[in-house]
Coordinates of C-alpha atoms in Angstrom, one line a residue:
M1 CA 80.2 106.8 121.8
S2 CA 83.4 107.5 123.8
G3 CA 83.5 110.2 126.5
S4 CA 85.9 112.3 124.5
T5 CA 83.7 112.1 121.5
I6 CA 80.7 113.1 123.6
E7 CA 82.6 116.0 125.0
D8 CA 83.7 117.2 121.6
L9 CA 80.1 116.9 120.3
V10 CA 78.8 118.8 123.3
R11 CA 81.3 121.6 122.8
A12 CA 80.4 121.9 119.2
A13 CA 76.7 122.1 120.1
Q14 CA 77.2 124.6 122.9
A15 CA 79.3 126.8 120.5
W16 CA 76.6 126.6 117.9
A17 CA 73.9 127.5 120.4
E18 CA 75.9 130.4 121.7
H19 CA 75.8 132.0 118.2
D20 CA 72.2 130.8 117.2
P21 CA 70.0 133.9 116.8
D22 CA 66.9 131.8 117.3
E23 CA 66.5 131.1 121.0
T24 CA 64.1 128.2 120.4
T25 CA 66.7 126.1 118.5
A26 CA 69.5 127.3 120.8
R27 CA 67.5 126.1 123.8
R28 CA 66.9 122.7 122.1
L29 CA 70.7 122.2 121.6
R30 CA 71.5 123.1 125.1
A31 CA 69.0 120.6 126.4
L32 CA 70.4 117.8 124.2
A33 CA 73.9 118.7 125.3
D34 CA 73.0 118.5 128.9
G35 CA 71.3 115.2 128.3
A36 CA 74.3 113.8 126.5
L37 CA 76.6 114.8 129.3
E38 CA 74.3 113.1 131.8
G39 CA 74.7 109.8 129.9
N40 CA 71.4 109.9 128.0
E41 CA 72.2 107.8 124.9
V42 CA 69.1 109.0 123.0
A43 CA 70.0 112.6 123.5
A44 CA 73.6 111.9 122.5
A45 CA 72.6 110.2 119.3
D46 CA 70.1 113.0 118.4
L47 CA 72.8 115.6 119.0
A48 CA 75.3 113.6 116.8
S49 CA 72.8 113.6 114.0
R50 CA 72.6 117.4 114.1
F51 CA 76.4 117.8 113.8
T52 CA 77.3 115.4 111.0
G53 CA 78.7 118.4 109.1
P54 CA 77.2 121.6 107.6
L55 CA 74.5 121.3 105.0
Q56 CA 76.3 121.4 101.7
F57 CA 75.3 124.2 99.3
G58 CA 75.2 122.9 95.7
T59 CA 73.2 123.2 92.5
A60 CA 70.1 122.4 94.4
G61 CA 70.9 125.0 97.0
L62 CA 70.2 123.7 100.5
R63 CA 67.8 121.1 101.8
G64 CA 67.5 119.2 105.1
A65 CA 65.2 118.5 108.0
V66 CA 64.0 121.5 110.0
G67 CA 65.6 121.7 113.4
A68 CA 68.5 122.9 115.5
G69 CA 72.2 122.3 114.6
E70 CA 74.5 122.7 111.6
S71 CA 73.1 119.7 109.8
R72 CA 69.5 121.0 109.8
M73 CA 67.5 123.8 108.2
N74 CA 67.1 126.7 110.7
V75 CA 67.4 130.4 111.0
A76 CA 71.2 130.2 111.7
V77 CA 71.9 128.1 108.6
V78 CA 69.7 130.3 106.4
T79 CA 71.3 133.5 107.8
R80 CA 74.8 132.3 107.0
A81 CA 73.8 131.0 103.6
T82 CA 72.3 134.3 102.7
A83 CA 75.4 136.2 103.9
G84 CA 77.4 134.0 101.6
L85 CA 75.1 134.6 98.7
A86 CA 75.0 138.3 99.2
A87 CA 78.8 138.5 99.4
W88 CA 79.2 136.4 96.2
L89 CA 76.6 138.6 94.4
T90 CA 78.3 141.8 95.5
E91 CA 81.7 140.5 94.3
T92 CA 80.2 139.3 91.1
V93 CA 77.9 142.2 90.1
G94 CA 78.9 145.0 92.3
A95 CA 77.2 146.9 95.1
G96 CA 73.5 146.8 95.6
P97 CA 72.4 143.4 94.2
R98 CA 68.6 143.0 93.8
V99 CA 67.3 139.7 95.2
V100 CA 63.7 138.4 94.9
L101 CA 62.7 136.3 97.9
G102 CA 59.7 134.0 98.3
C103 CA 58.6 131.0 100.3
D104 CA 56.1 128.2 100.5
A105 CA 54.1 127.1 103.6
R106 CA 56.4 124.5 105.1
H107 CA 57.6 124.5 108.7
G108 CA 60.0 127.4 109.2
S109 CA 59.4 129.0 105.8
S110 CA 58.2 132.4 107.1
D111 CA 61.0 132.7 109.6
F112 CA 63.6 131.7 107.0
L113 CA 62.2 134.2 104.5
R114 CA 62.3 137.0 107.0
A115 CA 65.9 136.3 108.0
A116 CA 67.1 136.0 104.4
A117 CA 65.5 139.4 103.5
E118 CA 67.0 141.1 106.5
V119 CA 70.5 139.8 105.6
V120 CA 70.3 140.9 102.0
S121 CA 69.2 144.4 103.2
A122 CA 72.0 144.7 105.7
A123 CA 74.5 143.6 103.1
G124 CA 73.6 146.6 100.9
G125 CA 71.3 144.8 98.5
T126 CA 67.6 145.3 97.8
A127 CA 65.4 142.5 99.1
L128 CA 62.3 142.2 96.9
V129 CA 60.0 140.1 99.1
L130 CA 57.0 138.3 97.6
P131 CA 53.9 137.6 99.7
E132 CA 54.3 134.4 101.7
K133 CA 52.9 131.0 100.6
L134 CA 53.3 131.4 96.8
P135 CA 54.4 128.8 94.3
T136 CA 58.0 128.5 93.4
P137 CA 57.3 129.4 89.7
V138 CA 56.1 132.8 90.8
T139 CA 59.6 133.5 92.2
A140 CA 61.3 132.2 89.0
F141 CA 58.9 134.5 87.0
A142 CA 59.7 137.5 89.3
V143 CA 63.4 137.2 88.7
R144 CA 63.0 137.5 85.0
H145 CA 60.1 140.0 85.1
L146 CA 62.0 142.4 87.4
N147 CA 65.4 141.6 85.9
A148 CA 66.7 140.9 89.5
D149 CA 70.2 139.7 90.1
A150 CA 69.1 136.6 92.0
G151 CA 66.1 134.9 93.5
V152 CA 65.7 132.7 96.6
Q153 CA 62.7 130.4 97.2
V154 CA 62.4 128.8 100.6
T155 CA 60.9 125.4 99.8
A156 CA 61.5 121.7 99.9
S157 CA 59.1 121.1 96.9
H158 CA 57.8 117.5 97.1
N159 CA 60.1 116.2 99.8
P160 CA 59.1 114.8 103.2
P161 CA 57.2 117.0 105.7
A162 CA 60.1 117.3 108.0
D163 CA 62.2 119.0 105.3
N164 CA 62.7 122.6 104.1
G165 CA 65.2 124.1 101.6
Y166 CA 66.7 127.1 100.0
K167 CA 66.6 127.3 96.2
V168 CA 68.7 129.9 94.3
Y169 CA 68.1 131.4 90.9
L170 CA 70.5 133.8 89.1
G171 CA 69.4 136.6 86.9
G172 CA 70.2 140.1 85.6
R173 CA 73.9 140.9 86.0
A174 CA 74.7 137.6 87.7
A175 CA 73.4 135.3 85.0
S176 CA 76.5 135.6 82.8
G177 CA 74.4 135.5 79.6
E178 CA 73.1 132.0 80.4
G179 CA 69.5 133.0 80.9
C180 CA 67.9 135.1 83.6
G181 CA 66.0 133.2 86.2
V182 CA 67.7 129.9 85.9
Q183 CA 68.8 127.7 88.8
I184 CA 72.5 127.9 89.7
V185 CA 75.1 125.5 88.2
P186 CA 78.9 125.2 88.6
P187 CA 81.0 127.2 89.1
A188 CA 78.5 129.6 90.8
D189 CA 77.5 127.0 93.3
A190 CA 81.1 126.4 94.5
G191 CA 81.7 130.2 94.7
I192 CA 78.6 130.7 96.8
A193 CA 79.5 127.7 99.0
D194 CA 83.0 129.2 99.6
A195 CA 81.4 132.5 100.5
I196 CA 79.1 130.7 103.0
A197 CA 82.0 128.9 104.6
A198 CA 83.7 132.3 105.1
A199 CA 80.6 133.9 106.7
P200 CA 80.8 134.8 110.4
P201 CA 78.7 133.0 113.0
A202 CA 75.0 133.6 112.5
D203 CA 74.5 136.1 115.4
E204 CA 77.3 138.2 113.9
V205 CA 75.8 138.5 110.5
P206 CA 74.2 142.0 110.2
R207 CA 70.4 142.2 109.7
D208 CA 68.1 145.1 109.1
R209 CA 65.0 146.1 107.2
E210 CA 66.1 149.3 105.5
R211 CA 66.2 148.0 101.9
I212 CA 63.3 145.5 102.1
E213 CA 60.6 146.2 99.5
S214 CA 57.4 144.2 99.7
L215 CA 56.2 143.2 96.2
G216 CA 52.5 144.0 96.0
P217 CA 49.7 142.2 94.1
E218 CA 51.0 143.6 90.8
L219 CA 53.7 141.0 90.5
L220 CA 51.3 138.1 91.0
E221 CA 48.8 139.8 88.6
A222 CA 51.5 139.9 86.0
Y223 CA 52.2 136.2 86.5
L224 CA 48.6 135.2 86.4
D225 CA 47.9 137.3 83.2
R226 CA 50.9 135.6 81.5
V227 CA 49.9 132.1 82.5
G228 CA 46.2 132.7 81.8
S229 CA 47.0 133.8 78.3
L230 CA 48.6 130.4 77.6
G231 CA 45.2 128.7 77.5
R232 CA 43.4 131.2 75.4
V233 CA 43.1 130.9 71.6
E234 CA 42.9 133.9 69.4
A235 CA 39.6 134.0 67.5
P236 CA 39.8 135.4 63.9
G237 CA 39.2 139.2 64.1
G238 CA 38.3 139.1 67.8
P239 CA 39.5 138.7 71.4
A240 CA 40.9 135.4 72.7
A241 CA 38.4 132.6 73.0
G242 CA 37.2 132.4 76.6
A243 CA 37.6 136.2 77.0
T244 CA 35.2 139.0 77.4
P245 CA 35.2 142.0 75.0
D246 CA 37.4 144.0 77.3
G247 CA 40.0 141.2 77.4
D248 CA 39.3 139.8 80.8
A249 CA 39.0 136.0 81.0
A250 CA 35.4 134.8 81.2
P251 CA 34.5 132.2 83.9
A252 CA 34.4 129.5 81.3
A253 CA 35.1 129.1 77.6
P254 CA 32.6 127.7 75.2
G255 CA 32.8 124.0 75.2
S256 CA 34.9 124.2 78.4
I257 CA 35.9 121.1 80.4
R258 CA 35.5 120.0 84.0
I259 CA 38.8 119.8 85.9
V260 CA 39.6 118.2 89.2
L261 CA 42.6 119.9 90.9
T262 CA 44.6 119.0 93.9
P263 CA 47.4 121.2 95.2
M264 CA 48.5 118.4 97.6
H265 CA 48.4 120.5 100.7
G266 CA 50.7 123.0 99.1
V267 CA 50.6 126.6 98.0
G268 CA 49.5 126.2 94.4
G269 CA 45.7 125.9 94.8
E270 CA 44.5 129.5 94.7
T271 CA 47.0 130.5 92.0
A272 CA 46.2 127.6 89.8
V273 CA 42.4 128.1 90.0
E274 CA 42.8 131.7 89.1
A275 CA 45.2 131.0 86.3
L276 CA 42.8 128.4 84.9
R277 CA 39.9 130.9 85.2
R278 CA 41.8 133.5 83.3
A279 CA 42.5 130.9 80.6
G280 CA 38.7 130.3 80.3
F281 CA 38.4 127.2 82.5
G282 CA 36.0 128.0 85.3
D283 CA 34.7 124.5 86.0
V284 CA 37.4 123.5 88.5
H285 CA 36.7 121.2 91.5
V286 CA 39.4 121.4 94.1
V287 CA 40.0 118.3 96.4
A288 CA 38.7 119.8 99.6
Q289 CA 40.9 117.6 101.9
Q290 CA 44.0 118.8 100.2
A291 CA 43.0 122.4 99.2
D292 CA 44.7 124.4 102.0
P293 CA 48.4 124.6 102.7
D294 CA 49.4 122.2 105.5
P295 CA 53.0 121.5 106.2
D296 CA 52.2 118.1 107.8
F297 CA 50.5 116.8 104.5
P298 CA 48.0 114.7 106.5
T299 CA 46.3 112.9 103.7
V300 CA 49.4 111.5 101.9
S301 CA 52.3 109.4 103.0
F302 CA 54.7 111.3 100.8
P303 CA 53.7 114.7 99.2
N304 CA 54.7 113.8 95.6
P305 CA 52.0 113.3 93.0
E306 CA 54.1 110.5 91.5
E307 CA 53.9 108.4 94.7
P308 CA 51.4 105.5 94.8
G309 CA 48.1 106.7 96.3
A310 CA 49.0 110.4 96.3
I311 CA 46.2 111.3 93.9
D312 CA 43.6 108.8 95.0
L313 CA 41.4 111.5 96.5
A314 CA 41.5 113.5 93.2
L315 CA 40.6 110.4 91.2
E316 CA 37.7 109.7 93.6
L317 CA 36.4 113.2 93.1
A318 CA 36.9 113.0 89.4
R319 CA 34.6 109.9 89.2
E320 CA 32.1 111.6 91.5
V321 CA 31.8 114.8 89.4
E322 CA 32.4 113.2 86.0
A323 CA 35.5 115.3 85.3
D324 CA 37.4 115.4 82.0
V325 CA 40.8 115.5 83.5
V326 CA 42.7 115.4 86.9
I327 CA 45.5 117.8 87.5
A328 CA 47.8 117.3 90.5
L329 CA 50.4 119.8 91.6
D330 CA 53.2 119.1 94.0
P331 CA 53.4 121.3 97.2
D332 CA 55.3 124.2 95.7
A333 CA 53.5 123.8 92.3
D334 CA 56.5 123.5 90.1
R335 CA 55.5 120.0 89.0
C336 CA 52.3 118.7 87.5
S337 CA 50.8 115.3 87.1
V338 CA 47.7 114.4 85.1
G339 CA 45.0 111.7 85.3
T340 CA 42.8 110.8 82.4
R341 CA 40.2 108.2 81.5
G342 CA 41.0 105.4 79.1
R343 CA 38.7 103.9 76.5
D344 CA 37.4 101.5 79.1
G345 CA 36.3 104.5 81.3
A346 CA 38.8 103.7 84.0
W347 CA 41.0 106.5 85.3
R348 CA 44.8 106.3 85.2
Q349 CA 47.7 108.5 85.9
L350 CA 49.9 109.4 82.9
T351 CA 53.6 109.0 83.2
G352 CA 55.9 112.0 83.1
D353 CA 57.1 111.0 79.7
E354 CA 53.5 110.7 78.4
I355 CA 52.7 114.2 79.6
G356 CA 56.0 115.4 78.2
A357 CA 55.2 114.0 74.8
L358 CA 51.7 115.5 74.7
L359 CA 52.9 118.9 75.7
G360 CA 55.9 118.6 73.4
E361 CA 53.6 117.9 70.4
Q362 CA 51.4 120.8 71.4
A363 CA 54.5 123.1 71.6
A364 CA 55.9 121.8 68.3
A365 CA 52.6 122.4 66.4
D366 CA 52.2 125.9 67.9
A367 CA 53.8 128.2 65.3
T368 CA 53.3 131.2 67.5
R369 CA 55.8 130.0 70.1
E370 CA 59.3 131.3 70.1
G371 CA 62.3 129.0 70.0
D372 CA 63.0 126.1 67.8
T373 CA 64.3 123.5 70.2
L374 CA 62.5 120.8 72.3
A375 CA 64.7 119.6 75.2
C376 CA 64.5 116.9 77.8
S377 CA 66.9 115.3 80.3
I378 CA 68.8 112.2 79.0
V379 CA 66.9 110.0 81.4
S380 CA 63.5 111.1 79.8
G381 CA 62.0 109.2 76.9
R382 CA 63.2 109.7 73.3
L383 CA 59.7 110.3 71.8
L384 CA 60.3 114.0 72.1
G385 CA 63.1 113.7 69.6
R386 CA 60.9 112.0 67.1
I387 CA 58.3 114.8 67.6
A388 CA 60.9 117.5 67.0
E389 CA 62.2 115.9 63.9
A390 CA 58.7 115.5 62.4
H391 CA 58.1 119.3 62.9
G392 CA 61.5 120.3 61.6
L393 CA 62.6 121.4 65.1
R394 CA 65.8 120.6 67.0
W395 CA 66.0 118.2 69.9
A396 CA 68.4 118.5 72.8
Q397 CA 69.2 116.1 75.6
T398 CA 70.7 117.5 78.8
L399 CA 72.0 116.4 82.1
T400 CA 69.3 115.6 84.7
G401 CA 67.6 118.7 86.2
F402 CA 66.0 121.9 85.0
K403 CA 69.2 123.8 85.8
W404 CA 70.4 122.2 82.6
I405 CA 67.2 121.9 80.6
A406 CA 66.4 125.6 81.0
R407 CA 69.8 126.6 79.7
T408 CA 69.1 125.0 76.3
P409 CA 69.5 127.7 73.6
D410 CA 66.4 128.7 71.6
L411 CA 64.2 126.6 74.0
R412 CA 60.5 126.3 73.0
F413 CA 59.6 123.5 75.4
G414 CA 61.5 121.4 77.9
Y415 CA 60.7 118.6 80.3
E416 CA 62.0 115.9 82.6
E417 CA 60.3 112.6 83.3
A418 CA 59.8 113.5 87.0
I419 CA 56.7 115.5 86.0
G420 CA 58.5 118.8 85.4
Y421 CA 57.6 121.0 82.4
C422 CA 58.8 124.3 81.1
T423 CA 56.0 125.4 78.7
D424 CA 56.7 129.1 78.6
P425 CA 60.5 129.7 78.8
E426 CA 60.2 133.3 77.9
A427 CA 58.4 133.9 81.2
V428 CA 59.6 131.1 83.5
R429 CA 62.9 129.5 82.9
D430 CA 62.2 126.6 85.1
K431 CA 59.6 123.9 85.6
D432 CA 56.2 125.4 86.2
G433 CA 53.2 123.2 87.3
I434 CA 50.7 126.0 86.9
S435 CA 51.5 126.9 83.3
A436 CA 51.7 123.2 82.6
A437 CA 48.2 122.8 84.1
V438 CA 46.8 125.5 81.8
R439 CA 48.5 123.9 78.7
V440 CA 47.0 120.5 79.7
A441 CA 43.6 122.1 80.1
R442 CA 43.8 123.7 76.7
L443 CA 44.9 120.4 75.1
V444 CA 42.0 118.5 76.8
A445 CA 39.5 121.1 75.7
D446 CA 40.8 121.1 72.1
L447 CA 40.5 117.3 71.9
A448 CA 37.1 117.2 73.6
A449 CA 35.8 119.6 70.9
D450 CA 36.5 116.8 68.4
G451 CA 35.2 114.1 70.7
R452 CA 38.7 112.8 71.5
T453 CA 40.8 112.3 74.7
L454 CA 44.4 112.4 75.8
A455 CA 44.5 108.6 75.3
D456 CA 43.6 109.2 71.6
A457 CA 46.3 111.8 71.3
L458 CA 48.9 109.4 72.7
D459 CA 47.8 106.7 70.3
D460 CA 48.2 109.2 67.4
L461 CA 51.8 109.8 68.5
A462 CA 52.4 106.0 68.8
R463 CA 51.1 105.5 65.2
A464 CA 53.3 108.3 63.9
H465 CA 56.5 107.5 65.8
G466 CA 56.2 104.1 67.4
L467 CA 55.0 103.3 70.9
H468 CA 57.4 104.6 73.5
A469 CA 56.6 103.1 76.9
T470 CA 58.7 104.0 80.0
A471 CA 58.9 102.9 83.6
P472 CA 61.1 103.6 86.6
L473 CA 63.0 101.0 88.6
S474 CA 64.6 102.1 91.9
F475 CA 66.7 100.5 94.6
R476 CA 66.7 102.2 98.0
V477 CA 69.7 101.2 100.2
A478 CA 70.8 101.9 103.7
D479 CA 74.5 101.5 102.8
L480 CA 75.6 103.8 99.9
S481 CA 78.6 101.5 99.2
L482 CA 76.0 99.1 97.7
I483 CA 75.3 101.6 95.0
A484 CA 78.9 102.1 94.2
D485 CA 79.5 98.4 94.1
A486 CA 76.5 97.9 91.7
M487 CA 77.8 100.6 89.3
A488 CA 81.2 99.0 89.4
R489 CA 79.7 95.6 88.5
L490 CA 77.7 97.0 85.7
R491 CA 80.8 98.7 84.3
A492 CA 82.9 95.6 84.6
T493 CA 80.4 93.1 83.3
P494 CA 77.6 94.9 81.4
P495 CA 74.6 92.8 80.3
T496 CA 74.8 91.5 76.8
V497 CA 71.0 90.8 76.3
L498 CA 68.0 92.7 77.7
A499 CA 64.4 91.6 77.2
G500 CA 65.6 89.0 74.7
S501 CA 67.4 91.5 72.5
P502 CA 71.2 91.9 72.1
V503 CA 72.7 95.0 73.6
V504 CA 74.2 97.0 70.7
E505 CA 75.2 100.1 72.6
F506 CA 76.9 100.5 76.0
A507 CA 77.9 104.0 77.1
D508 CA 79.5 105.2 80.3
L509 CA 78.0 108.6 80.8
A510 CA 80.9 109.5 83.0
D511 CA 82.8 109.9 79.7
G512 CA 80.0 112.2 78.2
Y513 CA 77.4 111.2 75.7
G514 CA 76.9 113.3 72.5
D515 CA 76.3 116.9 73.6
V516 CA 75.4 115.8 77.1
G517 CA 77.9 116.6 79.8
R518 CA 79.6 114.0 82.0
T519 CA 77.6 112.3 84.8
D520 CA 77.7 109.1 86.8
G521 CA 75.5 106.8 84.8
L522 CA 75.4 103.9 82.3
L523 CA 73.3 103.6 79.1
F524 CA 72.4 100.3 77.4
R525 CA 70.5 100.1 74.1
T526 CA 69.3 96.9 72.5
E527 CA 68.8 95.8 68.9
D528 CA 65.0 96.3 69.4
D529 CA 65.8 99.9 70.4
D530 CA 64.9 99.4 74.0
R531 CA 67.0 101.6 76.3
V532 CA 68.0 101.5 80.0
I533 CA 69.9 104.2 81.9
V534 CA 71.2 103.5 85.4
R535 CA 72.4 106.3 87.7
P536 CA 72.8 107.0 91.4
S537 CA 70.2 109.5 92.7
G538 CA 71.7 112.9 93.5
T539 CA 69.3 113.6 96.4
E540 CA 68.4 110.2 97.9
P541 CA 70.1 106.9 98.8
K542 CA 68.8 105.2 95.6
L543 CA 70.1 103.6 92.5
K544 CA 67.6 104.7 89.8
C545 CA 67.0 102.9 86.5
Y546 CA 65.0 104.4 83.6
L547 CA 63.5 101.8 81.3
E548 CA 62.1 102.5 77.8
V549 CA 60.7 100.1 75.2
V550 CA 59.9 101.1 71.6
M551 CA 57.5 99.1 69.6
P552 CA 56.5 99.8 66.0
V553 CA 52.8 100.2 65.2
A554 CA 51.8 98.7 61.9
E555 CA 49.3 100.6 59.8
G556 CA 45.7 99.7 60.6
E557 CA 46.7 97.8 63.7
D558 CA 45.9 98.6 67.3
V559 CA 48.6 100.2 69.4
P560 CA 50.3 97.3 71.3
H561 CA 50.0 98.7 74.8
R562 CA 49.7 95.2 76.5
A563 CA 52.8 93.9 74.6
A564 CA 54.7 97.0 75.6
R565 CA 53.8 96.5 79.3
E566 CA 54.9 92.9 79.1
R567 CA 58.2 93.8 77.5
L568 CA 58.8 96.5 80.2
V569 CA 58.3 93.7 82.9
R570 CA 60.9 91.5 81.1
L571 CA 63.2 94.4 80.8
S572 CA 62.8 95.3 84.5
E573 CA 63.5 91.7 85.6
D574 CA 66.7 91.6 83.5
V575 CA 67.9 94.9 84.8
R576 CA 67.1 93.8 88.4
H577 CA 69.3 90.7 87.9
A578 CA 72.1 92.7 86.3
V579 CA 72.1 95.3 89.1
G580 CA 72.2 92.7 91.8
L581 CA 70.5 94.6 94.5

């Protein structure tokens, strides 16, 4: 690094530190700047990593490692982000926007929540502050329940321990008729980003507590009552099954099931257990090592239930207590994974598409639910479309992410293959792991009453619609140009045969696909109706491939699970060769 570059970097760091309202992070920057000036190459490199440019505000809000500097998540960044959001809201809806604010238990979450609330208040808005360490779906619920103009959740969901983030929902007067309590999409994200760029230095942003209102237990009670009701079944002429005569949920419903639950060191444990109890499921065993919020996530290498080994402790406990189902939440409880026993008695984790199909069939068969559309992201499996057609419902495919899925008109149920499920869109217009957990428990209990399991239900779907088996294939790179090169190769010379079957459809998703908007991705479909979608990740240095094989199931024959797995392997090998990474 040249002397002039170091001097420029040090000046930028010193200027940031001068306006940093958090003396801890300001002091850290000054120490690194001093070290860089003294020739300490480690300090210089560390400082450079903190000033690679401001965190970019987009449809996912903000996310980055917690620390000092413009490229990290810290009080200064959150202060300016909230100043921009408040200014955009005031311009969009008028004076006095009402903003719900919540946070998880990650490093810095409490400080970021406090700073954001004080900025909203000083800007003339009303900051409706939830109790700390609550799941993200509670914030999404509160935006709709209170008809607030916006919501902010401080969370990094299932990302690495070093990270934190800032997630924004629009509602009330700011939702523009697109659904209250849905994540932001263009052009709102660009408008907010412009307002953030125009905000003054963090120490010049006004902060006060005059218009901060602490939301009491009534809000969480309303959420729990709503979610708890999803698992209860109305008995003819009487209260809901699993309820006492005065309407309160009983500790356990007749014929209840045994559940093992892990909140993955996150904030969903207590809320999920209480929601399940109110639904009539009182026999819940929480994985003790992962029960309490811990921002370091000590028992998992990566706090995502999809990652290999993440639910091993839950499966171990399930075998010990002879559970009927394992439910795993991610750290902010907006995602839900499920473990079940197969016919051989061995436990296995369901794929996101399998859970989506089971909950989709449940939703489609439930005549009491509002909405006539089942929706999923385009990279999710196509079985949901067959289910919708069989029930006379509509099926919608959307761009990846719940900011798009949740905007589907007349939505009854929506999901994405990355274990995100919207099972009650009237209450939470986003993925909600806790309501999904209750719906799964209800399904397991209903099946158990007939001596059946989730595996049986999946086989029923395969016999009715063909076996749809899916699997991910990802390529992580250090050089992002490798992803661009791979996409260019695939566009120029797409494969003509995959898993032994001719490719009969090739679509560049950058041109749009049906009713799905444009996105950087490629779709291949074979004569056997297998499908592959290849797209760069929007959040990680990865090229992601979504593989799906479809196999008919002849009447009277077993479901060909082994053959499907073997074809997925062949498909994966061919895709790996075509991608060239």
